[in-house]
XYZ file of C-alpha atoms in Angstrom:
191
model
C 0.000 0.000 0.000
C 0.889 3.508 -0.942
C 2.403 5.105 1.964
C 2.351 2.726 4.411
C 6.340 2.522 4.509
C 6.737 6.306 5.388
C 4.519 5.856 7.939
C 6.367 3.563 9.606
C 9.555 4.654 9.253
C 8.216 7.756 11.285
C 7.232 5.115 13.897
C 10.640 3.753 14.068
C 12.023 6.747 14.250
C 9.402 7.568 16.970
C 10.016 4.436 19.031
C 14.273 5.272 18.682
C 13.496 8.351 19.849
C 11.742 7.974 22.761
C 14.936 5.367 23.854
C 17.017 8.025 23.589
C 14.953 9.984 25.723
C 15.364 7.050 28.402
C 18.967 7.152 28.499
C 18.984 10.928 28.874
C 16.460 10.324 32.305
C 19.014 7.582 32.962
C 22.075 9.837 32.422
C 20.263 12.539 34.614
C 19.631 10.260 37.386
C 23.468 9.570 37.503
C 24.161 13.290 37.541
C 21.918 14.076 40.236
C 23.580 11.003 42.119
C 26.822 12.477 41.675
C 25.606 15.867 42.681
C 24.603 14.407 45.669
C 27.570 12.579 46.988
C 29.516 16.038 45.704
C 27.489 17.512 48.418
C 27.922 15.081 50.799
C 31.731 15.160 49.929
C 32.171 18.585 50.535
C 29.140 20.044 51.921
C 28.574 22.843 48.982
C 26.070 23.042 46.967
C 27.352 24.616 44.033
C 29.001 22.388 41.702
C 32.349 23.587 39.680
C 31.543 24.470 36.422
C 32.670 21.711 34.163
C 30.460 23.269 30.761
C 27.830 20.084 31.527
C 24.710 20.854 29.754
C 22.374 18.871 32.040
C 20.784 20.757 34.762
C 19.263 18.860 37.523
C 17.014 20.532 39.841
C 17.272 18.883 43.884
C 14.060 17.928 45.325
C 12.524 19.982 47.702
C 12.244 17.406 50.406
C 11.589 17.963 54.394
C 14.378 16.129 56.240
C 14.016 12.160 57.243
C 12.218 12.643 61.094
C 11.292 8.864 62.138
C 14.578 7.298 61.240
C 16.252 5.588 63.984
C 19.770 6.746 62.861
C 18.475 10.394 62.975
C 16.464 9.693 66.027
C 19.616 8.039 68.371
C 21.804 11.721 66.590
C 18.877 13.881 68.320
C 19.012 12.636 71.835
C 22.836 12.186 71.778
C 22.421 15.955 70.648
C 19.908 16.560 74.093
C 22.109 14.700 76.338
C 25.229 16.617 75.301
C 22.975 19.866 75.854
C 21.675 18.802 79.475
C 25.238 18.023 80.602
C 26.321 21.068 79.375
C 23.500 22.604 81.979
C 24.669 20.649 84.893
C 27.984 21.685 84.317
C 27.291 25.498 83.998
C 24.954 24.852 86.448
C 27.045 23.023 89.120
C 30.220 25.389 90.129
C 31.612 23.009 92.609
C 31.862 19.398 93.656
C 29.661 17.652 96.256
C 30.807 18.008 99.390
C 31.990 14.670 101.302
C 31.679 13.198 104.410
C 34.001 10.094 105.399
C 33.880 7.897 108.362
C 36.540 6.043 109.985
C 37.893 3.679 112.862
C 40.990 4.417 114.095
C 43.543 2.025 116.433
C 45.803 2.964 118.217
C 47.954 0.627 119.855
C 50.782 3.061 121.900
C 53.307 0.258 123.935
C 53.887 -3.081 125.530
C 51.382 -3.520 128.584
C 49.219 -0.165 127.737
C 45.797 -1.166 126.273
C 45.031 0.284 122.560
C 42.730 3.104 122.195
C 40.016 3.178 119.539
C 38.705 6.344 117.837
C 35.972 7.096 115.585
C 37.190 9.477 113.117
C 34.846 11.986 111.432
C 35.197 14.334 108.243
C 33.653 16.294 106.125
C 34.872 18.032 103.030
C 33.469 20.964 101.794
C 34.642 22.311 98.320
C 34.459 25.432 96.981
C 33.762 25.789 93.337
C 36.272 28.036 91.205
C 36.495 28.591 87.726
C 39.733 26.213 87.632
C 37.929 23.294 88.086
C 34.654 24.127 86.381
C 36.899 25.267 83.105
C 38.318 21.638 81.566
C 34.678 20.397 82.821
C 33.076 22.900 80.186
C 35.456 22.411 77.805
C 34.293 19.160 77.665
C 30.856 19.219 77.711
C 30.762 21.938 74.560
C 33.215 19.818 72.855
C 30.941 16.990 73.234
C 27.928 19.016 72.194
C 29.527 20.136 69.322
C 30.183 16.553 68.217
C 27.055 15.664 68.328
C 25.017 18.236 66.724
C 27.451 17.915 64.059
C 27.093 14.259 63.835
C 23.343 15.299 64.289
C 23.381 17.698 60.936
C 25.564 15.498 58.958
C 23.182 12.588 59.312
C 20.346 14.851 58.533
C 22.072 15.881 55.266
C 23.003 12.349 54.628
C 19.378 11.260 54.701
C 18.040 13.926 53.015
C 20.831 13.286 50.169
C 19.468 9.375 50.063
C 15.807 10.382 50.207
C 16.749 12.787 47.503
C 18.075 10.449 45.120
C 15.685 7.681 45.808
C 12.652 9.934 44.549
C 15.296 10.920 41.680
C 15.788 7.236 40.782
C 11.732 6.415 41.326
C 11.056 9.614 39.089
C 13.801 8.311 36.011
C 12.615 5.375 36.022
C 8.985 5.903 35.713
C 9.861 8.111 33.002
C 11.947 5.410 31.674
C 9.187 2.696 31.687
C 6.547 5.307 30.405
C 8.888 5.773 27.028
C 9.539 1.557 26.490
C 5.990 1.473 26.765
C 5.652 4.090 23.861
C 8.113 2.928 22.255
C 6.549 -0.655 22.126
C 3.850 0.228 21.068
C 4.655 2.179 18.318
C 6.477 -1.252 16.927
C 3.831 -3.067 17.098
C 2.495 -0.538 15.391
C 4.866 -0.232 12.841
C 5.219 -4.218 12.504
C 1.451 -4.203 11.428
C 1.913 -1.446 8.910
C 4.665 -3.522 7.283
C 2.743 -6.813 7.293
């Protein structure tokens, strides 16, 4: 039949495009992975201009808040922040009270003498003591609430490239499916 052939020629040429257009959602899933783990890598968010043509776009995505990871980070976080309180808080030591049996034993024939001895300690808080205390306590708070944001980003970077992956490869089953069906299309022009 007259014109039949054209017509699916364009459908071939339909169906080979539309692959193409899969491995472009495929090579833009890769670049948004590698975006990612630049980010991760070095915590900007602007990456060096290498004259790439594909622009990605991040997800705007609210931050993981029921993983356990992220959960454990936050109280770590709290604790660190509640010792840091006490310590701050606290400007000396408890004072101390110790009890003790003394025995004296003083010569041959002379019977030993036994004391109860009795003390108590009272110290006075100075900024001496209460400095390496501190020093330590917003040390350890700053570990943790970076450990705290670095997770965070971490998760967010996963969850970011999990709904990039989901999204590609939607796209990438949506254009086989075209692409299918305009050969089958094609295949019963040609018959």
């Amino acid at each position: 039949r007259a014109g039949d052939l054209a017509r699916a020629d364009a459908l071939a040429a339909e169906a080979e495009l539309l692959a193409a257009k899969a491995q472009q959602d495929e090579a833009h899933q890769r670049v948004q992975a590698a975006r990612t783990r630049w980010k991760l890598l070095t915590g900007m968010t602007a990456m060096p201009d290498v004259g790439s043509p594909v622009t990605a776009t991040d997800p705007a995505a609210a931050p993981p808040t029921a993983h356990p990871e992220l959960e454990h980070a936050r109280q770590t976080a709290e604790q660190a922040r509640k010792h840091l309180a006490l310590v701050r808080q606290s400007r000396r030591d408890a004072p101390e009270l110790t009890l003790g049996v003394r025995q004296d034993v003083p010569g041959r024939a002379e019977p030993a003498q036994n004391s109860l001895v009795v003390g108590l300690r009272l110290p006075f808080g100075t900024d001496d003591r209460n400095r390496p205390l501190e020093a330590a306590a917003l040390s350890d708070l700053d570990i943790a609430q970076t450990t705290e944001q670095r997770l965070s980003e971490r998760l967010e970077a996963e969850q970011a490239a999990a709904r990039e992956a989901v999204r590609s490869a939607q796209a990438q089953a949506d254009a086989e499916a075209g692409r299918a069906k305009l050969l089958r299309e094609r295949a019963t022009l040609i018959d």
